[in-house]
PDB file of C-alpha atoms in Angstrom:
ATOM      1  CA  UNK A 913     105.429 160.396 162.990  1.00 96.00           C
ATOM      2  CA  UNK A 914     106.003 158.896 159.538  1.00 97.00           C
ATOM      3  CA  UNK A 915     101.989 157.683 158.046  1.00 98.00           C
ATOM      4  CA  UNK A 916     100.370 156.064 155.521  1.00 98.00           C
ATOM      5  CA  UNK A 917      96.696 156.190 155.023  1.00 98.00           C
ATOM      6  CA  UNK A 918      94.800 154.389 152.434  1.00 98.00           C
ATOM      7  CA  UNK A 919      91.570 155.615 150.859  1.00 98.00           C
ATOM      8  CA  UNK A 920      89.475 154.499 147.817  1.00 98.00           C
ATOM      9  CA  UNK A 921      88.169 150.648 148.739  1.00 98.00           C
ATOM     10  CA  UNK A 922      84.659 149.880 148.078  1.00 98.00           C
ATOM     11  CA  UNK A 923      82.931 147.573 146.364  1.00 98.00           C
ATOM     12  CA  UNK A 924      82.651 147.168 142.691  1.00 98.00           C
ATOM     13  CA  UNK A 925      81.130 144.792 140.162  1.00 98.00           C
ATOM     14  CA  UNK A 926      83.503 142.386 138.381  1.00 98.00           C
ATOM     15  CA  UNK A 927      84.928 144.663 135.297  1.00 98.00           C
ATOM     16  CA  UNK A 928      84.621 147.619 136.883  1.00 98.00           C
ATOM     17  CA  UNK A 929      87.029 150.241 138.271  1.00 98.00           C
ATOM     18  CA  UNK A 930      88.576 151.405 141.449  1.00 98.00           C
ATOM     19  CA  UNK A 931      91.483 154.086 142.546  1.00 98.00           C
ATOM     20  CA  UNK A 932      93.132 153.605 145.847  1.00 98.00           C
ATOM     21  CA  UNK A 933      95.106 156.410 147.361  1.00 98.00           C
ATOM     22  CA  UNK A 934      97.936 156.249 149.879  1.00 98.00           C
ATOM     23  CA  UNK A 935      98.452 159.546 151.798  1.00 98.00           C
ATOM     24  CA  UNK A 936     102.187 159.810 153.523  1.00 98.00           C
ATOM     25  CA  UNK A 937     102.935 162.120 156.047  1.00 98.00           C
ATOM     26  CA  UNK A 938     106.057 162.132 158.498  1.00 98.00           C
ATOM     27  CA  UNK A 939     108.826 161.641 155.703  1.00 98.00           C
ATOM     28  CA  UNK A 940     110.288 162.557 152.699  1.00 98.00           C
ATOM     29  CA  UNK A 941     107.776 161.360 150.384  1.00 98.00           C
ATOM     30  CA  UNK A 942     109.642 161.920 147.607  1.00 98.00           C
ATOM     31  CA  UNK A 943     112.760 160.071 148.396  1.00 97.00           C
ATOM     32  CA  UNK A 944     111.355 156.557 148.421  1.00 97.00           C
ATOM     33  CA  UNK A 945     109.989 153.644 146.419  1.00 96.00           C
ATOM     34  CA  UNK A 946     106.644 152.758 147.656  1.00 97.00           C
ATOM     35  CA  UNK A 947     104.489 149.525 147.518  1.00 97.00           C
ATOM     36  CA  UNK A 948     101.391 147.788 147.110  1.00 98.00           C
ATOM     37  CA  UNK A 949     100.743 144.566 149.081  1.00 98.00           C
ATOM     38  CA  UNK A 950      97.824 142.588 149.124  1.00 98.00           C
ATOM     39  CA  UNK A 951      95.527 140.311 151.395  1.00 98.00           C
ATOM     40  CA  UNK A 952      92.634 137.952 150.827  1.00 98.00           C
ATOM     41  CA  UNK A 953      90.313 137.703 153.063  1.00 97.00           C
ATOM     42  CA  UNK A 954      91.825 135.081 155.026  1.00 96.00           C
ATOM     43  CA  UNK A 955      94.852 134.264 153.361  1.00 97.00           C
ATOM     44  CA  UNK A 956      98.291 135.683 152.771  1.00 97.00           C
ATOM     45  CA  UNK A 957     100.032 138.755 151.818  1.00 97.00           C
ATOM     46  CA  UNK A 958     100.777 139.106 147.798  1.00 96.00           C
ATOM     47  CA  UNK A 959     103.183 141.897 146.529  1.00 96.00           C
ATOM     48  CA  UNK A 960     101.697 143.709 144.019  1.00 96.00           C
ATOM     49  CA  UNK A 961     103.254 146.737 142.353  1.00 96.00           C
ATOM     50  CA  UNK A 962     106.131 148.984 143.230  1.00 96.00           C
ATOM     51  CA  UNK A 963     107.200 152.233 141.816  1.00 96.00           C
ATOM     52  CA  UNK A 964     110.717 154.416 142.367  1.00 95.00           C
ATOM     53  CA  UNK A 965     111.230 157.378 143.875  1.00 96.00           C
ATOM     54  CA  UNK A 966     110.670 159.660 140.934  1.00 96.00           C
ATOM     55  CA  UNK A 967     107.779 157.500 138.808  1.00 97.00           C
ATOM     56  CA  UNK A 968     110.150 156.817 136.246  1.00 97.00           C
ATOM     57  CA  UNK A 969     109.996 153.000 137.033  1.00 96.00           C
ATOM     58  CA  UNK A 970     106.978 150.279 138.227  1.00 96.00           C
ATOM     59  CA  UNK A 971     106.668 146.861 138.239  1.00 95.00           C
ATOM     60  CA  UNK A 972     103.824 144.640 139.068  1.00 96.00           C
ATOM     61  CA  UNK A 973     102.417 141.219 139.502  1.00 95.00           C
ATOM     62  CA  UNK A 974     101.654 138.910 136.582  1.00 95.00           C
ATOM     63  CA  UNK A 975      98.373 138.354 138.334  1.00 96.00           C
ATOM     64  CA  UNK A 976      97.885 142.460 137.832  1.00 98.00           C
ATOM     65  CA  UNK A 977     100.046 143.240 135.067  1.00 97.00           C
ATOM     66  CA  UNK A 978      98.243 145.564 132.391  1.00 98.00           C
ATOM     67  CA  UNK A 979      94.806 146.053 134.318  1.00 98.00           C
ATOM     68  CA  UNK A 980      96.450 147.907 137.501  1.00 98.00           C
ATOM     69  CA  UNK A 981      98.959 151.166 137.206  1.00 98.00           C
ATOM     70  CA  UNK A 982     100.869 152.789 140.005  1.00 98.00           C
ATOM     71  CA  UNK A 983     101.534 156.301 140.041  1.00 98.00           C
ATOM     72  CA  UNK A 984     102.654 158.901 142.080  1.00 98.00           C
ATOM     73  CA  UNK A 985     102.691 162.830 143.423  1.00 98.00           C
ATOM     74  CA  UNK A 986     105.305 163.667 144.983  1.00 98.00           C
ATOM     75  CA  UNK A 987     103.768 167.264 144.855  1.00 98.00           C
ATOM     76  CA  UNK A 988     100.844 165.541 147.148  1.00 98.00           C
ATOM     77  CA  UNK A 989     102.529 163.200 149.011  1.00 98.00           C
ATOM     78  CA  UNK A 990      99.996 160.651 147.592  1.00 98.00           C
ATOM     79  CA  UNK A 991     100.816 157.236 145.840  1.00 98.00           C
ATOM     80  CA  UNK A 992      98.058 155.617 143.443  1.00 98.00           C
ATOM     81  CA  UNK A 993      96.731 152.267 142.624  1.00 98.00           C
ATOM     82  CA  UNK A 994      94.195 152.593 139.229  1.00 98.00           C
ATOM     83  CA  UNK A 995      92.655 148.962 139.434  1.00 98.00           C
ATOM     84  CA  UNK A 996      91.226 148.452 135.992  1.00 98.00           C
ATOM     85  CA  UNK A 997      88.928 145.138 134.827  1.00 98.00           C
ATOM     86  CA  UNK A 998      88.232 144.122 138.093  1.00 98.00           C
ATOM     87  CA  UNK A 999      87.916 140.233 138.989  1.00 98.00           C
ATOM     88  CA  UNK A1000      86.192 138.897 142.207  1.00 98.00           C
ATOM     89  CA  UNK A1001      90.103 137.357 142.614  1.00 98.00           C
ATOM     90  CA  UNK A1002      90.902 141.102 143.522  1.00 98.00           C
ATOM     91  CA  UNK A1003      88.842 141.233 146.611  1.00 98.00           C
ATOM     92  CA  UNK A1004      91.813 141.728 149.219  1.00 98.00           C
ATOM     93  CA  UNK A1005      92.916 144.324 151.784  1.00 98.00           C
ATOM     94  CA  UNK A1006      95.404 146.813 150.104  1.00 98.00           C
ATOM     95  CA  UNK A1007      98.029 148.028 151.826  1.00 98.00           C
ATOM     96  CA  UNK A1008     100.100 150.783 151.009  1.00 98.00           C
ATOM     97  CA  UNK A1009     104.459 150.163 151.988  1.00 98.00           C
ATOM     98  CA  UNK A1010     107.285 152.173 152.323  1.00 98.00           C
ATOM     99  CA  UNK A1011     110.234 150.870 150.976  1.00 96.00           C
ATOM    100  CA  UNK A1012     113.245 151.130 153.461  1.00 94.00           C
ATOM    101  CA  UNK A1013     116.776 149.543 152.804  1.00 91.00           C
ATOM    102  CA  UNK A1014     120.311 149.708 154.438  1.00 89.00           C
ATOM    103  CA  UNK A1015     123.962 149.578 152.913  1.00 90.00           C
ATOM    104  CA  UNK A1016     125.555 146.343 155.161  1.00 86.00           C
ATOM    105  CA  UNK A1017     129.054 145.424 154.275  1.00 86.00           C
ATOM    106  CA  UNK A1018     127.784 142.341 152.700  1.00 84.00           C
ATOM    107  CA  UNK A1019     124.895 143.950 150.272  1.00 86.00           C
ATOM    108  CA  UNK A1020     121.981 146.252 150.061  1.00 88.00           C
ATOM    109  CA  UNK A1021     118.895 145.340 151.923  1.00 91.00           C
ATOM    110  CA  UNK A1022     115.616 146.371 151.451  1.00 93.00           C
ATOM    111  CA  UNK A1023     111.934 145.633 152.987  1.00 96.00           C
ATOM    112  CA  UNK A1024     108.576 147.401 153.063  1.00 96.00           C
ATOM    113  CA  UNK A1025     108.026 149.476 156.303  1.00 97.00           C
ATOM    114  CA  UNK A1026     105.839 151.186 157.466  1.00 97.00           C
ATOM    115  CA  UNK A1027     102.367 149.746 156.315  1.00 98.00           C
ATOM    116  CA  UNK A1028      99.071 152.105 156.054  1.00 98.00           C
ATOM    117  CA  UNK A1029      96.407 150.487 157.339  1.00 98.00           C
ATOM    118  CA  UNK A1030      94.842 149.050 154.478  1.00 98.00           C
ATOM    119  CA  UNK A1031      91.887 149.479 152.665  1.00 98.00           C
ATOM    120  CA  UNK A1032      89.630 146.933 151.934  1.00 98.00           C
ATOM    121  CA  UNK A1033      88.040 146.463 147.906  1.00 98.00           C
ATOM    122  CA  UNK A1034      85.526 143.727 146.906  1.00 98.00           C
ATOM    123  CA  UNK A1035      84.539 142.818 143.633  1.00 98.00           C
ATOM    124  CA  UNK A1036      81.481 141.049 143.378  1.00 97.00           C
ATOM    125  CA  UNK A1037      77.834 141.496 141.572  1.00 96.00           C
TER     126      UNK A1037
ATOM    127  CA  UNK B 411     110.102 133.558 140.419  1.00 86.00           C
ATOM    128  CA  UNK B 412     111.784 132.807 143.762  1.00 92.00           C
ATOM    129  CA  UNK B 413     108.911 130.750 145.876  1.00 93.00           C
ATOM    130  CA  UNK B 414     109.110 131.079 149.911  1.00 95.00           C
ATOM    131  CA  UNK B 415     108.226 128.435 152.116  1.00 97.00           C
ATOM    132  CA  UNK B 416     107.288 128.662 155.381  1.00 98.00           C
ATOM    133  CA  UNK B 417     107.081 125.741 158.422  1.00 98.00           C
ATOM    134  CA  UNK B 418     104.892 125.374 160.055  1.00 98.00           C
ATOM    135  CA  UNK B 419     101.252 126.716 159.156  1.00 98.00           C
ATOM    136  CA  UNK B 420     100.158 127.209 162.125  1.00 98.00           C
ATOM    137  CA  UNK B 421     101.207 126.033 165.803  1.00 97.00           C
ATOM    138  CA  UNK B 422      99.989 125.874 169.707  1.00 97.00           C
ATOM    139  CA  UNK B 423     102.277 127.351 172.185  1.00 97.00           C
ATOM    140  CA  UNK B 424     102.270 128.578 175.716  1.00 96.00           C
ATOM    141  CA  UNK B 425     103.498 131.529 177.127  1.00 96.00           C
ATOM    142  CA  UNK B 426     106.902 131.183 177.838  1.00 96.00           C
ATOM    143  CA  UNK B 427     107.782 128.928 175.765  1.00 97.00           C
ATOM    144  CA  UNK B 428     110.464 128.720 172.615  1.00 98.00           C
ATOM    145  CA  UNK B 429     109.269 129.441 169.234  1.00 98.00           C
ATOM    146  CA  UNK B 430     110.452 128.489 166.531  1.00 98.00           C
ATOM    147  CA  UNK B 431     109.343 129.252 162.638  1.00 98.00           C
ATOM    148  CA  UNK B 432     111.520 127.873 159.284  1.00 98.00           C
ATOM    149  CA  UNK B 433     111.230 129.431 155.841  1.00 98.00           C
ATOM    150  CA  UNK B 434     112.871 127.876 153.321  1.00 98.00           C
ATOM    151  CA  UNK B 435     113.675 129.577 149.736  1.00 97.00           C
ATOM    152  CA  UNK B 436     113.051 127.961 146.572  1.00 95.00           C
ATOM    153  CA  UNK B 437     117.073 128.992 145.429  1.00 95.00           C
ATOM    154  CA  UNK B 438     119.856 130.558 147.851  1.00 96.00           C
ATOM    155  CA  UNK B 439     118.732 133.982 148.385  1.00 96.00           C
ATOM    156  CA  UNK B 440     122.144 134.735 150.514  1.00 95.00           C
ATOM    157  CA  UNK B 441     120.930 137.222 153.704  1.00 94.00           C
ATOM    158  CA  UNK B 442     118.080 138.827 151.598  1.00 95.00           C
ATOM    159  CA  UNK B 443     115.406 138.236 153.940  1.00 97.00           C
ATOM    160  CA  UNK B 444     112.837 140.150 155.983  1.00 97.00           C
ATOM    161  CA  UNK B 445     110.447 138.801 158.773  1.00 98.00           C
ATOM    162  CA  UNK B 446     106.810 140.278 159.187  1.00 98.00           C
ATOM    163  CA  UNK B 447     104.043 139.989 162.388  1.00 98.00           C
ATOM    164  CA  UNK B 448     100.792 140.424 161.554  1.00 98.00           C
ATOM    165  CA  UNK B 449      98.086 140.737 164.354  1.00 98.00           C
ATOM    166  CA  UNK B 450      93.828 139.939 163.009  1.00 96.00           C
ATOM    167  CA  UNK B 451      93.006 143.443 161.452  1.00 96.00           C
ATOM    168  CA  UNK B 452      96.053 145.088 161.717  1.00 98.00           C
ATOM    169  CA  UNK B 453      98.427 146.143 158.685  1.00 98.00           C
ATOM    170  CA  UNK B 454     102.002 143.883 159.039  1.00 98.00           C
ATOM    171  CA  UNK B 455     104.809 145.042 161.345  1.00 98.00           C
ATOM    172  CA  UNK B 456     108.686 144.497 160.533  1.00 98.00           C
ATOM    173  CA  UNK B 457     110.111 142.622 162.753  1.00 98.00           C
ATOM    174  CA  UNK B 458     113.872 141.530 161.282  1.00 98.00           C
ATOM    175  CA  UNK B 459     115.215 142.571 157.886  1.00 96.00           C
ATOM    176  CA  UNK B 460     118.584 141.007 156.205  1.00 94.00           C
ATOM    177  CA  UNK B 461     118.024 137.751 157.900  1.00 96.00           C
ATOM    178  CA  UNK B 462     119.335 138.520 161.432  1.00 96.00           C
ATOM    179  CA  UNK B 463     119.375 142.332 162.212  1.00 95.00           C
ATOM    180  CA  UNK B 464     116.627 143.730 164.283  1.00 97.00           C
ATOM    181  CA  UNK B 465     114.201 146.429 163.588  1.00 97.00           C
ATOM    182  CA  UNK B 466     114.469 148.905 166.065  1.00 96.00           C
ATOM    183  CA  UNK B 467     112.030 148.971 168.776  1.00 97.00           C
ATOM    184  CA  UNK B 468     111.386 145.070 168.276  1.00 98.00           C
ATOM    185  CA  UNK B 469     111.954 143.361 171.726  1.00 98.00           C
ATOM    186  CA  UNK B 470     115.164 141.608 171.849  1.00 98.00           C
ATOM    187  CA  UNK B 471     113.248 137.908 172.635  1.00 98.00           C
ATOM    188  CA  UNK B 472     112.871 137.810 168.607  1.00 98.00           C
ATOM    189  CA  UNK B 473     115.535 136.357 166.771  1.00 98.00           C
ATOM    190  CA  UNK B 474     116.884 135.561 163.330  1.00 98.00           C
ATOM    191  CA  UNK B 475     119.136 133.512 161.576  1.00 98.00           C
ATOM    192  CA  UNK B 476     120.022 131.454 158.533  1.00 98.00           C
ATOM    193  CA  UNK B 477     121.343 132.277 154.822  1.00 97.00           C
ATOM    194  CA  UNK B 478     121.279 130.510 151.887  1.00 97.00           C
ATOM    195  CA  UNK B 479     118.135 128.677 151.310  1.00 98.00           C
ATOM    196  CA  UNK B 480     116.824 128.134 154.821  1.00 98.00           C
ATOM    197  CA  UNK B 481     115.825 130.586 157.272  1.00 98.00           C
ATOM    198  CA  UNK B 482     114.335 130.724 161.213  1.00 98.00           C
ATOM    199  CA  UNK B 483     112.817 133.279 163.637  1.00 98.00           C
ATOM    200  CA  UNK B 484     112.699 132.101 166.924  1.00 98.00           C
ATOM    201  CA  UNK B 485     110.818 133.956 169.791  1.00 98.00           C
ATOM    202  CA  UNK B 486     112.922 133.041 173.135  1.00 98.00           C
ATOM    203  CA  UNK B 487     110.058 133.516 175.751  1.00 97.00           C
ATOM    204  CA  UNK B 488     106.509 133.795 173.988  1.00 97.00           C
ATOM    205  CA  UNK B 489     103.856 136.427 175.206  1.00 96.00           C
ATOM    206  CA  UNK B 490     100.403 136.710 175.263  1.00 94.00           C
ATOM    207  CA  UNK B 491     101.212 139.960 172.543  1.00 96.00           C
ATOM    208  CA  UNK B 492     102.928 137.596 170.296  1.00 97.00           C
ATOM    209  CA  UNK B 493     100.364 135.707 169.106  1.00 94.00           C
ATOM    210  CA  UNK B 494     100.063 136.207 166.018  1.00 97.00           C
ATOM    211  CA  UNK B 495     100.520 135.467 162.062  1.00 98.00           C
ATOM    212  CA  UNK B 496     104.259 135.766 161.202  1.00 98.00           C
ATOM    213  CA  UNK B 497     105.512 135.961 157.288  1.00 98.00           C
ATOM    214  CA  UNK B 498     108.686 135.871 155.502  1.00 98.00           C
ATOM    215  CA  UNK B 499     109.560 137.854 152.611  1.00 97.00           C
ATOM    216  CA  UNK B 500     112.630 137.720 150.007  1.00 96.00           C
ATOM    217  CA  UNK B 501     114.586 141.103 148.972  1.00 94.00           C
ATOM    218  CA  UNK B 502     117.248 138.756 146.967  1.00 92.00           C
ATOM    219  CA  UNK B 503     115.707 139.005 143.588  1.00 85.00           C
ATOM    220  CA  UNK B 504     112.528 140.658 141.355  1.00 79.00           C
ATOM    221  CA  UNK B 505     109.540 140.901 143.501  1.00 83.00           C
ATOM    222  CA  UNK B 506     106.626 138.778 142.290  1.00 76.00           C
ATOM    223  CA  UNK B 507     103.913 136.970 143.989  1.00 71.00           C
ATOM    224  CA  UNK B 508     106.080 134.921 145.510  1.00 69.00           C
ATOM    225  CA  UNK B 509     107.754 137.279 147.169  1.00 92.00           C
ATOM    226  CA  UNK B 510     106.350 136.230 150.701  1.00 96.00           C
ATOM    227  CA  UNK B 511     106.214 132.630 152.407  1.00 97.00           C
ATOM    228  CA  UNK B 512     102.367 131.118 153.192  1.00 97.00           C
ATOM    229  CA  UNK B 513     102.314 132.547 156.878  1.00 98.00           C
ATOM    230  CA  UNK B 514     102.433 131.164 159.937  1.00 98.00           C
ATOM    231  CA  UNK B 515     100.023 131.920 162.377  1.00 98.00           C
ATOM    232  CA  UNK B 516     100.858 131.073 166.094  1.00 98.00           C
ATOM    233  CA  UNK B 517      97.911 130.521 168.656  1.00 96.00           C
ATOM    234  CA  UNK B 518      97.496 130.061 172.488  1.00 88.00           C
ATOM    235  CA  UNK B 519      97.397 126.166 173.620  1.00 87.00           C
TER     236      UNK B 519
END
């Protein structure tokens, strides 16, 4: 059965630091990009990093961009969220995403499946 | 940044009834688009990727359609295990923020 479990949430005070773990299980860890997604309490889901297969490549969210890193081990089957300078706007759900795709005739497609089952970080004094 | 729409917010239905939720993208984003259900403390759930194909083990009563700019899932006969929050997401371009519409969370009249 292909798994992702999330580890790592807590809470933290504003400026302060956090890792967040994603465990996979089931599947070839190493052959996928992987994602992290996002939720407010309350609101909606926010994409906000990605890295490729090898950890060659990431990308991330304005909102996140050089206070968060992604990494990986593919040794450990374990992707990584470092959350740096932490702002009460980071209080969300975190979920960890597998990144499938599919070659159609008419393009590549691509979506996050399956989801861990989040883990939840607030950032507040 | 493409910026995802979705129609409406929220809605009452009964079971058995038609559903029907829009998503409209901010600039033609051709078939590149995957639909999401999200039950209250539960991580999201594919439901339909590249617009119209779906994700296997998804009951057939989900549908969806569109390309271009504007976008629909329909549910044919809603049940009680389909209430829920339902999201769209774009796979056409860069992911940013954007990347997925508001939500649209459907409740029990």
């Amino acid at each position: 059965e292909v798994q992702l479990v999330e580890s790592g949430g807590g809470l933290v005070q504003p400026g302060g630091s956090l890792r967040l773990s994603c465990a996979a299980s089931g599947f070839t860890f190493s052959s996928y990009w992987m994602h992290w997604v996002r939720q407010a309490p309350g609101k909606g889901l926010v994409w906000v990093s990605r890295i490729n297969s090898d950890g060659s490549s990431t990308s991330y969210a304005d909102s996140v961009k050089g206070r968060f890193t992604i990494s990986r081990d593919n040794a450990k089957n374990t992707l990584y969220l470092q959350m740096n300078s932490l702002r009460a706007e980071d209080t969300a759900v975190y979920y960890c995403a597998r990144d499938g795709s599919v070659l159609l005739w008419f393009g590549e497609f691509h979506w996050f499946d399956p989801w861990g089952q989040g883990t939840l970080v607030t950032v507040s004094s | 940044d493409i910026q995802m729409t979705q129609s409406p917010s929220s809605l009452s239905a009964s079971v058995g009834d038609r559903v029907t939720i829009t998503c409209r993208a901010s600039q033609s984003i051709s078939s590149y688009l995957n639909w999401y259900q999200q039950k209250p403390g539960k991580a999201p759930k594919l439901l339909i990727y590249a617009a119209s194909s779906l994700q296997s083990g998804v009951p057939s009563r989900f549908s969806g359609s569109g390309s271009g700019t504007d976008f629909t899932l329909t549910i044919s006969s809603l049940q009680p295990e389909d209430f829920a929050t339902y999201y769209c997401q774009q796979s056409y371009s860069t992911l940013s923020e954007g990347t997925f519409g508001g939500g649209t969370k459907v409740e029990i009249k």
